[in-house]
Coordinates of N, CA and C and ligand atoms in Angstrom, one line a residue:
M21 N -18.2 -9.8 -53.4 CA -19.0 -9.0 -52.6 C -19.2 -9.6 -51.2
S22 N -19.1 -8.9 -50.1 CA -19.3 -9.5 -48.8 C -20.8 -9.7 -48.6
G23 N -21.2 -10.6 -47.6 CA -22.6 -10.8 -47.3 C -23.3 -9.5 -46.9
R24 N -22.5 -8.7 -46.2 CA -23.1 -7.4 -45.7 C -23.5 -6.5 -46.9
S25 N -22.6 -6.4 -47.8 CA -23.0 -5.5 -49.0 C -24.1 -6.1 -49.8
E26 N -24.1 -7.4 -49.9 CA -25.2 -8.0 -50.7 C -26.5 -7.7 -50.0
H27 N -26.6 -7.8 -48.7 CA -27.8 -7.5 -47.9 C -28.3 -6.1 -48.3
W28 N -27.4 -5.1 -48.2 CA -27.8 -3.8 -48.3 C -28.1 -3.4 -49.8
D29 N -27.4 -4.0 -50.7 CA -27.7 -3.8 -52.1 C -29.1 -4.3 -52.4
R30 N -29.4 -5.5 -51.8 CA -30.7 -6.1 -52.1 C -31.8 -5.2 -51.5
V31 N -31.6 -4.7 -50.3 CA -32.6 -3.8 -49.7 C -32.9 -2.6 -50.6
Y32 N -31.8 -2.0 -51.0 CA -32.0 -0.7 -51.8 C -32.5 -1.0 -53.2
R33 N -32.3 -2.2 -53.7 CA -32.8 -2.5 -55.1 C -34.3 -2.9 -55.0
S34 N -34.7 -3.4 -53.8 CA -36.1 -3.9 -53.7 C -37.1 -2.9 -53.2
K35 N -36.5 -1.8 -52.6 CA -37.5 -0.8 -52.0 C -37.1 0.6 -52.5
R36 N -38.1 1.5 -52.6 CA -37.7 2.9 -52.9 C -37.1 3.5 -51.6
E37 N -36.3 4.5 -51.7 CA -35.6 5.0 -50.5 C -36.6 5.7 -49.6
T38 N -37.8 6.0 -50.1 CA -38.8 6.7 -49.3 C -39.6 5.6 -48.5
D39 N -39.4 4.3 -48.8 CA -40.2 3.3 -48.1 C -39.4 2.5 -47.1
V40 N -38.1 2.8 -47.0 CA -37.3 2.1 -45.9 C -37.7 2.7 -44.6
S41 N -37.6 1.8 -43.5 CA -38.1 2.2 -42.2 C -37.4 3.5 -41.7
W42 N -36.1 3.7 -42.1 CA -35.3 4.8 -41.5 C -35.4 6.0 -42.3
Y43 N -36.3 6.0 -43.3 CA -36.4 7.2 -44.2 C -36.9 8.5 -43.4
Q44 N -36.1 9.6 -43.7 CA -36.5 10.9 -43.2 C -36.5 11.8 -44.3
A45 N -37.6 12.6 -44.5 CA -37.7 13.5 -45.6 C -36.6 14.6 -45.4
K46 N -36.4 15.0 -44.1 CA -35.4 16.0 -43.8 C -34.8 15.6 -42.5
P47 N -33.5 15.3 -42.4 CA -32.9 14.9 -41.1 C -32.7 16.1 -40.2
E48 N -33.8 16.6 -39.6 CA -33.8 17.9 -38.9 C -32.9 17.9 -37.7
L49 N -32.9 16.8 -36.9 CA -32.0 16.8 -35.7 C -30.6 16.7 -36.1
S50 N -30.2 15.9 -37.0 CA -28.8 15.8 -37.5 C -28.4 17.2 -38.0
L51 N -29.2 17.8 -38.8 CA -28.9 19.2 -39.3 C -28.7 20.2 -38.2
A52 N -29.6 20.1 -37.2 CA -29.5 21.1 -36.1 C -28.2 20.9 -35.3
L53 N -27.8 19.6 -35.1 CA -26.6 19.3 -34.3 C -25.4 19.8 -35.1
I54 N -25.4 19.5 -36.4 CA -24.2 19.9 -37.2 C -24.1 21.5 -37.2
R55 N -25.2 22.1 -37.4 CA -25.2 23.6 -37.4 C -24.7 24.1 -36.0
E56 N -25.1 23.5 -34.9 CA -24.7 23.9 -33.6 C -23.2 23.6 -33.3
Y57 N -22.8 22.4 -33.6 CA -21.4 22.0 -33.2 C -20.4 22.2 -34.3
A58 N -20.8 22.5 -35.5 CA -19.8 22.8 -36.6 C -20.4 23.9 -37.5
P59 N -20.6 25.1 -36.9 CA -21.2 26.2 -37.6 C -20.4 26.7 -38.8
D60 N -19.1 26.5 -38.8 CA -18.2 27.0 -39.9 C -18.5 26.2 -41.1
K61 N -18.9 26.9 -42.2 CA -19.3 26.2 -43.4 C -18.1 25.5 -44.1
N62 N -16.9 25.9 -43.6 CA -15.7 25.2 -44.1 C -15.5 23.8 -43.4
S63 N -16.3 23.5 -42.4 CA -16.1 22.3 -41.7 C -16.3 21.1 -42.7
S64 N -15.5 20.1 -42.6 CA -15.7 19.0 -43.5 C -16.5 17.9 -42.8
V65 N -17.5 17.4 -43.5 CA -18.5 16.5 -42.9 C -18.5 15.2 -43.7
I66 N -18.4 14.0 -43.0 CA -18.6 12.7 -43.7 C -19.8 12.0 -43.0
D67 N -20.7 11.5 -43.8 CA -21.9 10.8 -43.3 C -21.6 9.3 -43.6
I68 N -21.4 8.6 -42.4 CA -21.0 7.2 -42.5 C -22.2 6.3 -42.5
G69 N -22.3 5.5 -43.5 CA -23.6 4.7 -43.7 C -24.7 5.7 -44.1
G70 N -24.4 6.7 -44.9 CA -25.3 7.7 -45.2 C -26.5 7.2 -46.1
G71 N -26.2 6.1 -46.9 CA -27.3 5.6 -47.8 C -27.8 6.7 -48.7
A72 N -29.1 6.7 -48.8 CA -29.7 7.7 -49.7 C -30.3 8.9 -48.9
S73 N -29.8 9.0 -47.7 CA -30.3 10.1 -46.8 C -30.0 11.5 -47.5
P74 N -31.0 12.4 -47.3 CA -30.8 13.7 -47.9 C -29.8 14.6 -47.1
L75 N -29.2 14.1 -46.1 CA -28.3 15.0 -45.2 C -27.3 15.7 -46.0
A76 N -26.5 15.0 -46.8 CA -25.4 15.7 -47.5 C -26.0 16.8 -48.5
A77 N -27.1 16.4 -49.1 CA -27.7 17.4 -50.1 C -28.2 18.6 -49.3
E78 N -28.7 18.4 -48.1 CA -29.2 19.6 -47.3 C -28.0 20.4 -46.9
L79 N -26.9 19.8 -46.5 CA -25.7 20.5 -46.0 C -25.1 21.3 -47.2
L80 N -25.2 20.7 -48.4 CA -24.7 21.4 -49.6 C -25.5 22.7 -49.8
R81 N -26.8 22.5 -49.7 CA -27.7 23.6 -49.9 C -27.5 24.7 -48.8
E82 N -27.0 24.3 -47.6 CA -26.7 25.3 -46.6 C -25.3 25.8 -46.7
S83 N -24.6 25.5 -47.8 CA -23.3 26.0 -48.2 C -22.1 25.4 -47.5
Y84 N -22.3 24.2 -46.8 CA -21.1 23.4 -46.5 C -20.6 22.9 -47.8
R85 N -19.2 22.9 -47.9 CA -18.7 22.6 -49.2 C -17.8 21.4 -49.2
D86 N -17.4 20.9 -48.1 CA -16.5 19.7 -48.0 C -17.3 18.5 -47.5
L87 N -17.9 17.8 -48.3 CA -18.9 16.8 -47.9 C -18.5 15.4 -48.5
A88 N -18.7 14.4 -47.7 CA -18.5 13.0 -48.2 C -19.6 12.1 -47.6
V89 N -19.9 11.1 -48.4 CA -20.9 10.1 -47.9 C -20.2 8.7 -48.2
L90 N -20.2 7.9 -47.1 CA -19.6 6.5 -47.2 C -20.8 5.5 -47.0
D91 N -20.8 4.5 -47.8 CA -21.8 3.4 -47.6 C -21.3 2.2 -48.2
I92 N -21.7 1.0 -47.6 CA -21.3 -0.3 -48.1 C -22.0 -0.6 -49.4
S93 N -23.2 0.0 -49.6 CA -24.0 -0.3 -50.8 C -23.8 0.7 -51.9
A94 N -23.2 0.1 -53.0 CA -23.0 1.0 -54.2 C -24.4 1.4 -54.8
A95 N -25.4 0.5 -54.6 CA -26.7 0.7 -55.1 C -27.4 2.0 -54.5
T96 N -27.2 2.1 -53.2 CA -27.8 3.3 -52.5 C -27.1 4.6 -52.9
L97 N -25.8 4.5 -53.0 CA -25.1 5.7 -53.4 C -25.4 6.1 -54.8
E98 N -25.7 5.2 -55.7 CA -26.1 5.6 -57.1 C -27.5 6.3 -57.0
K99 N -28.4 5.8 -56.1 CA -29.7 6.5 -56.0 C -29.5 7.9 -55.5
A100 N -28.6 8.0 -54.4 CA -28.4 9.3 -53.8 C -27.8 10.3 -54.9
K101 N -26.9 9.8 -55.7 CA -26.3 10.7 -56.7 C -27.4 11.1 -57.7
D102 N -28.2 10.1 -58.2 CA -29.3 10.4 -59.1 C -30.2 11.5 -58.6
N103 N -30.5 11.4 -57.3 CA -31.4 12.4 -56.7 C -30.8 13.8 -56.7
L104 N -29.5 13.9 -56.7 CA -28.8 15.2 -56.6 C -28.5 15.7 -58.0
G105 N -28.6 14.9 -59.0 CA -28.3 15.4 -60.4 C -27.0 16.0 -60.5
G106 N -26.9 17.2 -61.1 CA -25.6 17.8 -61.4 C -24.8 18.2 -60.1
N107 N -25.5 18.3 -59.0 CA -24.8 18.6 -57.7 C -24.1 17.5 -57.1
A108 N -24.3 16.3 -57.7 CA -23.6 15.1 -57.1 C -22.1 15.2 -57.1
S109 N -21.6 15.9 -58.1 CA -20.1 16.0 -58.2 C -19.5 16.9 -57.1
N110 N -20.4 17.6 -56.4 CA -19.8 18.4 -55.3 C -19.7 17.6 -54.0
I111 N -20.0 16.3 -54.0 CA -19.9 15.5 -52.8 C -19.0 14.3 -53.2
E112 N -18.1 13.9 -52.2 CA -17.3 12.7 -52.4 C -18.1 11.5 -52.0
W113 N -18.2 10.5 -52.9 CA -18.9 9.2 -52.6 C -18.0 8.1 -52.4
I114 N -18.1 7.4 -51.3 CA -17.1 6.3 -51.0 C -17.9 5.0 -50.8
V115 N -17.6 4.0 -51.6 CA -18.3 2.7 -51.4 C -17.3 1.9 -50.6
A116 N -17.6 1.6 -49.3 CA -16.7 0.9 -48.5 C -17.4 0.3 -47.3
D117 N -16.9 -0.8 -46.8 CA -17.4 -1.3 -45.5 C -16.6 -0.5 -44.4
V118 N -17.2 0.2 -43.6 CA -16.5 1.1 -42.6 C -15.5 0.2 -41.8
T119 N -15.8 -1.0 -41.5 CA -15.0 -1.9 -40.7 C -13.7 -2.3 -41.4
E120 N -13.6 -2.1 -42.7 CA -12.4 -2.4 -43.5 C -11.8 -1.2 -44.1
W121 N -12.4 -0.1 -43.9 CA -12.0 1.1 -44.6 C -10.7 1.7 -44.0
K122 N -9.8 2.2 -44.9 CA -8.6 2.9 -44.5 C -8.7 4.3 -45.0
P123 N -9.1 5.2 -44.1 CA -9.3 6.6 -44.6 C -8.0 7.3 -45.1
E124 N -8.1 8.0 -46.2 CA -6.9 8.7 -46.7 C -6.8 10.1 -46.3
R125 N -7.8 10.6 -45.5 CA -7.8 12.0 -45.0 C -8.6 12.0 -43.7
Q126 N -8.8 13.3 -43.2 CA -9.6 13.4 -42.0 C -10.7 14.4 -42.2
W127 N -11.7 14.3 -41.4 CA -12.9 15.2 -41.5 C -13.1 15.8 -40.1
S128 N -13.8 17.0 -40.1 CA -14.0 17.7 -38.8 C -15.3 17.2 -38.2
V129 N -16.2 16.6 -39.0 CA -17.4 16.0 -38.4 C -17.7 14.6 -39.0
W130 N -17.9 13.7 -38.1 CA -18.2 12.3 -38.4 C -19.7 12.1 -38.0
H131 N -20.6 11.9 -39.0 CA -22.0 11.7 -38.7 C -22.4 10.2 -39.0
D132 N -23.1 9.6 -38.1 CA -23.6 8.2 -38.4 C -24.9 8.1 -37.8
R133 N -26.0 8.0 -38.6 CA -27.3 7.6 -38.1 C -27.6 6.2 -38.5
A134 N -27.6 5.3 -37.5 CA -28.1 4.0 -37.6 C -27.2 3.1 -38.4
L135 N -25.9 3.2 -38.3 CA -24.9 2.2 -38.8 C -24.3 1.5 -37.7
F136 N -23.7 2.2 -36.7 CA -22.9 1.5 -35.7 C -23.8 0.5 -35.0
H137 N -25.1 0.7 -34.8 CA -25.9 -0.3 -34.0 C -25.9 -1.7 -34.7
F138 N -25.6 -1.7 -36.0 CA -25.6 -3.1 -36.7 C -24.4 -3.9 -36.3
L139 N -23.3 -3.3 -35.7 CA -22.1 -4.0 -35.4 C -22.3 -4.6 -34.1
T140 N -22.5 -5.9 -34.1 CA -22.9 -6.6 -32.9 C -21.7 -7.3 -32.2
D141 N -20.6 -7.5 -32.9 CA -19.5 -8.2 -32.2 C -18.4 -7.2 -32.0
D142 N -17.6 -7.5 -31.0 CA -16.5 -6.6 -30.5 C -15.5 -6.3 -31.6
A143 N -15.2 -7.3 -32.5 CA -14.2 -7.1 -33.5 C -14.6 -6.0 -34.5
A144 N -15.9 -6.1 -34.9 CA -16.4 -5.1 -35.9 C -16.5 -3.8 -35.2
Q145 N -17.0 -3.7 -34.0 CA -17.0 -2.4 -33.3 C -15.6 -1.8 -33.1
D146 N -14.7 -2.6 -32.8 CA -13.3 -2.1 -32.6 C -12.8 -1.6 -34.0
A147 N -13.1 -2.3 -35.1 CA -12.7 -1.8 -36.4 C -13.3 -0.5 -36.8
Y148 N -14.6 -0.3 -36.4 CA -15.3 0.9 -36.7 C -14.6 2.1 -35.9
I149 N -14.3 1.8 -34.6 CA -13.6 2.8 -33.8 C -12.2 3.2 -34.3
R150 N -11.5 2.2 -34.9 CA -10.2 2.5 -35.5 C -10.4 3.4 -36.7
A151 N -11.5 3.1 -37.5 CA -11.7 4.0 -38.7 C -12.1 5.4 -38.2
L152 N -12.9 5.5 -37.1 CA -13.3 6.8 -36.6 C -12.1 7.6 -36.1
N153 N -11.2 6.9 -35.4 CA -10.0 7.6 -35.0 C -9.1 8.0 -36.1
A154 N -9.0 7.1 -37.1 CA -8.1 7.5 -38.3 C -8.7 8.6 -39.1
A155 N -10.0 8.7 -39.1 CA -10.6 9.7 -40.0 C -10.9 11.1 -39.3
T156 N -10.5 11.2 -38.0 CA -10.7 12.4 -37.3 C -9.5 12.9 -36.5
A157 N -9.3 14.2 -36.4 CA -8.2 14.7 -35.6 C -8.7 15.2 -34.3
P158 N -7.8 15.5 -33.3 CA -8.3 16.1 -32.0 C -9.2 17.3 -32.3
G159 N -10.3 17.5 -31.6 CA -11.2 18.6 -31.8 C -12.3 18.2 -32.7
A160 N -12.2 17.1 -33.4 CA -13.3 16.7 -34.3 C -14.6 16.4 -33.5
I161 N -15.7 16.5 -34.2 CA -17.0 16.2 -33.6 C -17.5 14.9 -34.2
A162 N -18.0 14.0 -33.4 CA -18.7 12.8 -33.9 C -20.2 12.9 -33.4
I163 N -21.1 12.7 -34.4 CA -22.5 12.7 -34.0 C -23.0 11.3 -34.4
I164 N -23.3 10.5 -33.4 CA -23.6 9.1 -33.7 C -25.0 8.8 -33.1
S165 N -25.9 8.2 -33.9 CA -27.2 7.9 -33.4 C -27.6 6.5 -33.8
G166 N -28.6 5.9 -33.1 CA -29.1 4.6 -33.4 C -30.2 4.3 -32.4
F167 N -30.6 3.0 -32.4 CA -31.8 2.7 -31.6 C -31.4 2.8 -30.1
A168 N -32.3 3.4 -29.4 CA -32.2 3.6 -27.9 C -32.6 2.3 -27.2
P169 N -32.3 2.2 -25.9 CA -32.6 1.0 -25.1 C -34.1 0.6 -25.2
D170 N -35.0 1.6 -25.5 CA -36.4 1.3 -25.6 C -36.8 1.3 -27.1
G171 N -35.8 1.2 -28.0 CA -36.1 1.1 -29.4 C -36.2 -0.4 -29.8
P172 N -36.4 -0.6 -31.2 CA -36.5 -2.0 -31.7 C -35.3 -2.8 -31.5
E173 N -35.4 -4.1 -31.5 CA -34.3 -5.0 -31.4 C -33.6 -5.3 -32.7
K174 N -34.4 -5.0 -33.8 CA -33.9 -5.3 -35.1 C -34.2 -4.1 -36.0
C175 N -33.3 -4.1 -37.1 CA -33.5 -3.0 -38.1 C -33.2 -3.7 -39.4
S176 N -34.0 -3.5 -40.4 CA -33.8 -4.2 -41.7 C -33.6 -5.7 -41.6
G177 N -34.3 -6.3 -40.6 CA -34.2 -7.7 -40.4 C -32.9 -8.2 -39.7
L178 N -32.0 -7.2 -39.3 CA -30.8 -7.6 -38.7 C -30.8 -7.2 -37.2
S179 N -30.2 -8.0 -36.3 CA -30.1 -7.6 -34.9 C -29.2 -6.4 -34.7
V180 N -29.6 -5.6 -33.7 CA -28.8 -4.4 -33.4 C -28.4 -4.4 -32.0
V181 N -27.4 -3.6 -31.6 CA -27.1 -3.3 -30.2 C -27.7 -2.0 -29.9
R182 N -28.5 -1.9 -28.9 CA -29.1 -0.6 -28.5 C -28.2 0.1 -27.5
Y183 N -28.1 1.4 -27.6 CA -27.3 2.2 -26.7 C -28.1 3.4 -26.3
D184 N -27.6 4.1 -25.2 CA -27.9 5.5 -25.0 C -26.6 6.2 -25.2
A185 N -26.7 7.6 -25.1 CA -25.5 8.3 -25.4 C -24.3 7.9 -24.5
K186 N -24.6 7.6 -23.2 CA -23.6 7.3 -22.2 C -22.9 6.0 -22.5
S187 N -23.7 5.0 -22.8 CA -23.1 3.7 -23.1 C -22.4 3.7 -24.5
L188 N -22.9 4.5 -25.4 CA -22.1 4.6 -26.7 C -20.8 5.3 -26.4
S189 N -20.8 6.4 -25.6 CA -19.6 7.1 -25.3 C -18.6 6.2 -24.6
A190 N -19.1 5.4 -23.7 CA -18.2 4.4 -23.0 C -17.6 3.5 -24.0
R191 N -18.4 3.0 -25.0 CA -17.8 2.0 -25.9 C -16.8 2.7 -26.9
L192 N -16.9 4.0 -27.2 CA -16.0 4.6 -28.1 C -14.6 4.8 -27.4
G193 N -14.6 5.0 -26.1 CA -13.4 5.1 -25.3 C -13.1 6.5 -24.9
E194 N -12.1 6.7 -24.1 CA -11.9 8.0 -23.4 C -11.5 9.1 -24.3
R195 N -11.1 8.8 -25.5 CA -10.7 10.0 -26.4 C -11.9 10.8 -26.9
F196 N -13.2 10.2 -26.7 CA -14.4 10.9 -27.1 C -15.2 11.4 -25.9
D197 N -15.2 12.7 -25.7 CA -16.0 13.3 -24.6 C -17.4 13.6 -25.0
L198 N -18.4 13.1 -24.2 CA -19.8 13.3 -24.5 C -20.1 14.8 -24.3
L199 N -20.6 15.5 -25.3 CA -20.9 16.9 -25.2 C -22.4 17.1 -25.0
A200 N -23.2 16.3 -25.7 CA -24.6 16.5 -25.6 C -25.3 15.2 -26.0
E201 N -26.5 15.0 -25.5 CA -27.3 13.8 -25.9 C -28.8 14.3 -26.2
K202 N -29.4 13.6 -27.2 CA -30.7 13.9 -27.6 C -31.5 12.6 -27.8
R203 N -32.8 12.7 -27.7 CA -33.6 11.5 -28.1 C -34.6 11.9 -29.1
E204 N -34.9 10.9 -30.0 CA -35.9 11.2 -31.0 C -36.8 10.1 -31.2
A205 N -38.1 10.4 -31.4 CA -39.1 9.3 -31.7 C -39.3 9.4 -33.2
H206 N -38.7 8.5 -33.9 CA -38.8 8.5 -35.4 C -40.0 7.8 -35.9
E207 N -40.8 8.5 -36.7 CA -42.0 7.8 -37.3 C -41.6 7.2 -38.6
T208 N -41.7 5.9 -38.8 CA -41.4 5.2 -40.0 C -42.4 5.5 -41.1
P209 N -42.1 5.3 -42.3 CA -43.1 5.4 -43.4 C -44.3 4.5 -43.2
G210 N -44.1 3.4 -42.4 CA -45.2 2.4 -42.1 C -46.1 2.9 -40.9
G211 N -45.7 4.0 -40.3 CA -46.5 4.6 -39.2 C -46.1 4.1 -37.8
S212 N -45.0 3.3 -37.7 CA -44.7 2.9 -36.3 C -43.6 3.9 -35.8
V213 N -43.4 3.9 -34.5 CA -42.4 4.8 -33.9 C -41.2 4.1 -33.3
Q214 N -40.0 4.6 -33.7 CA -38.8 4.0 -33.2 C -38.0 5.0 -32.4
K215 N -37.6 4.6 -31.2 CA -36.9 5.5 -30.3 C -35.4 5.5 -30.7
F216 N -34.8 6.6 -31.0 CA -33.4 6.8 -31.3 C -32.7 7.6 -30.2
Y217 N -31.4 7.4 -29.9 CA -30.6 8.3 -29.2 C -29.7 9.0 -30.2
Y218 N -29.2 10.2 -29.8 CA -28.2 10.9 -30.6 C -27.1 11.3 -29.5
A219 N -25.8 11.0 -29.9 CA -24.7 11.4 -29.0 C -23.8 12.4 -29.8
V220 N -23.5 13.5 -29.2 CA -22.5 14.4 -29.8 C -21.2 14.3 -28.9
L221 N -20.1 14.0 -29.6 CA -18.9 13.8 -28.9 C -17.8 14.6 -29.5
R222 N -16.8 15.0 -28.7 CA -15.6 15.7 -29.2 C -14.4 14.9 -28.9
K223 N -13.5 14.7 -30.0 CA -12.3 14.0 -29.8 C -11.3 14.8 -29.1
S224 N -10.6 14.3 -28.1 CA -9.6 15.1 -27.4 C -8.2 14.8 -28.0
Ligands
LIG18 C1 -30.5 2.0 -41.4 S1 -29.6 2.6 -42.7 C2 -29.4 4.3 -42.4 C3 -29.1 5.2 -43.6 C4 -28.9 6.7 -43.3 N1 -27.8 6.9 -42.3 C5 -30.1 7.3 -42.8 O1 -30.2 7.7 -41.7 O2 -31.1 7.5 -43.7 C6 -27.9 2.0 -42.5 C7 -27.0 2.3 -43.6 O3 -25.7 1.8 -43.3 C8 -25.1 1.1 -44.4 N2 -24.2 0.1 -43.8 C9 -24.5 -0.9 -43.1 N3 -23.4 -1.6 -42.7 C10 -22.3 -0.9 -43.2 C11 -20.9 -1.0 -43.1 N4 -20.3 -2.0 -42.4 N5 -20.1 -0.1 -43.7 C12 -20.7 1.0 -44.4 N6 -22.0 1.1 -44.5 C13 -22.8 0.2 -43.9 C14 -26.3 0.5 -45.1 O4 -26.0 0.3 -46.5 C15 -27.3 1.6 -44.9 O5 -27.3 2.6 -46.0

């Protein structure tokens, strides 16, 4: 097991998913952006670093039927599946480090809330962008969010790179056109506020 997966398995085994700082009872902004930019319920959606987020379950409830969640932590995906009970089999679960992952198909929506910001070196960021390109076709939508320039410098004890939608878009390269940007003040279960950016991009 890599050091990265050990870190995340340890986090998810030592805390309830409702106690982690990034917990959202309902990921309203992500859902709103997916509804707006991929309204067709046949759109395929993958949540990258989805953890135990209820996003995929909410999309399933809204009748999206081609859903996948990828995470480096097997422990968190087991929790997410347990939470879904019998509906878990309607979602594809992928345990992988996104920087080493070789996608075997493509999705029309790539969603990532608070994974990319953990990739602090160029090589890991380049590997993520290669996976993003391999997993999406022209016309696909990428919704990527993370800590904003006025957000925290660390998440889960790890350093992060803070972006706004424009700097994120520049890092992804010219194949991804920035369509929309949002900001969110996320209130953690501990009561502090973390500033997030959201970028919506279309692959040309
Ligand atoms: C801050 S949490 C966000 C979880 C979820 N997106 C949410 O908004 O609730 C970051 C997630 O990314 C996963 N992760 C971190 N590095 C990863 C990597 N290199 N490949 C895949 N998943 C990773 C972690 O296991 C964790 O579930």
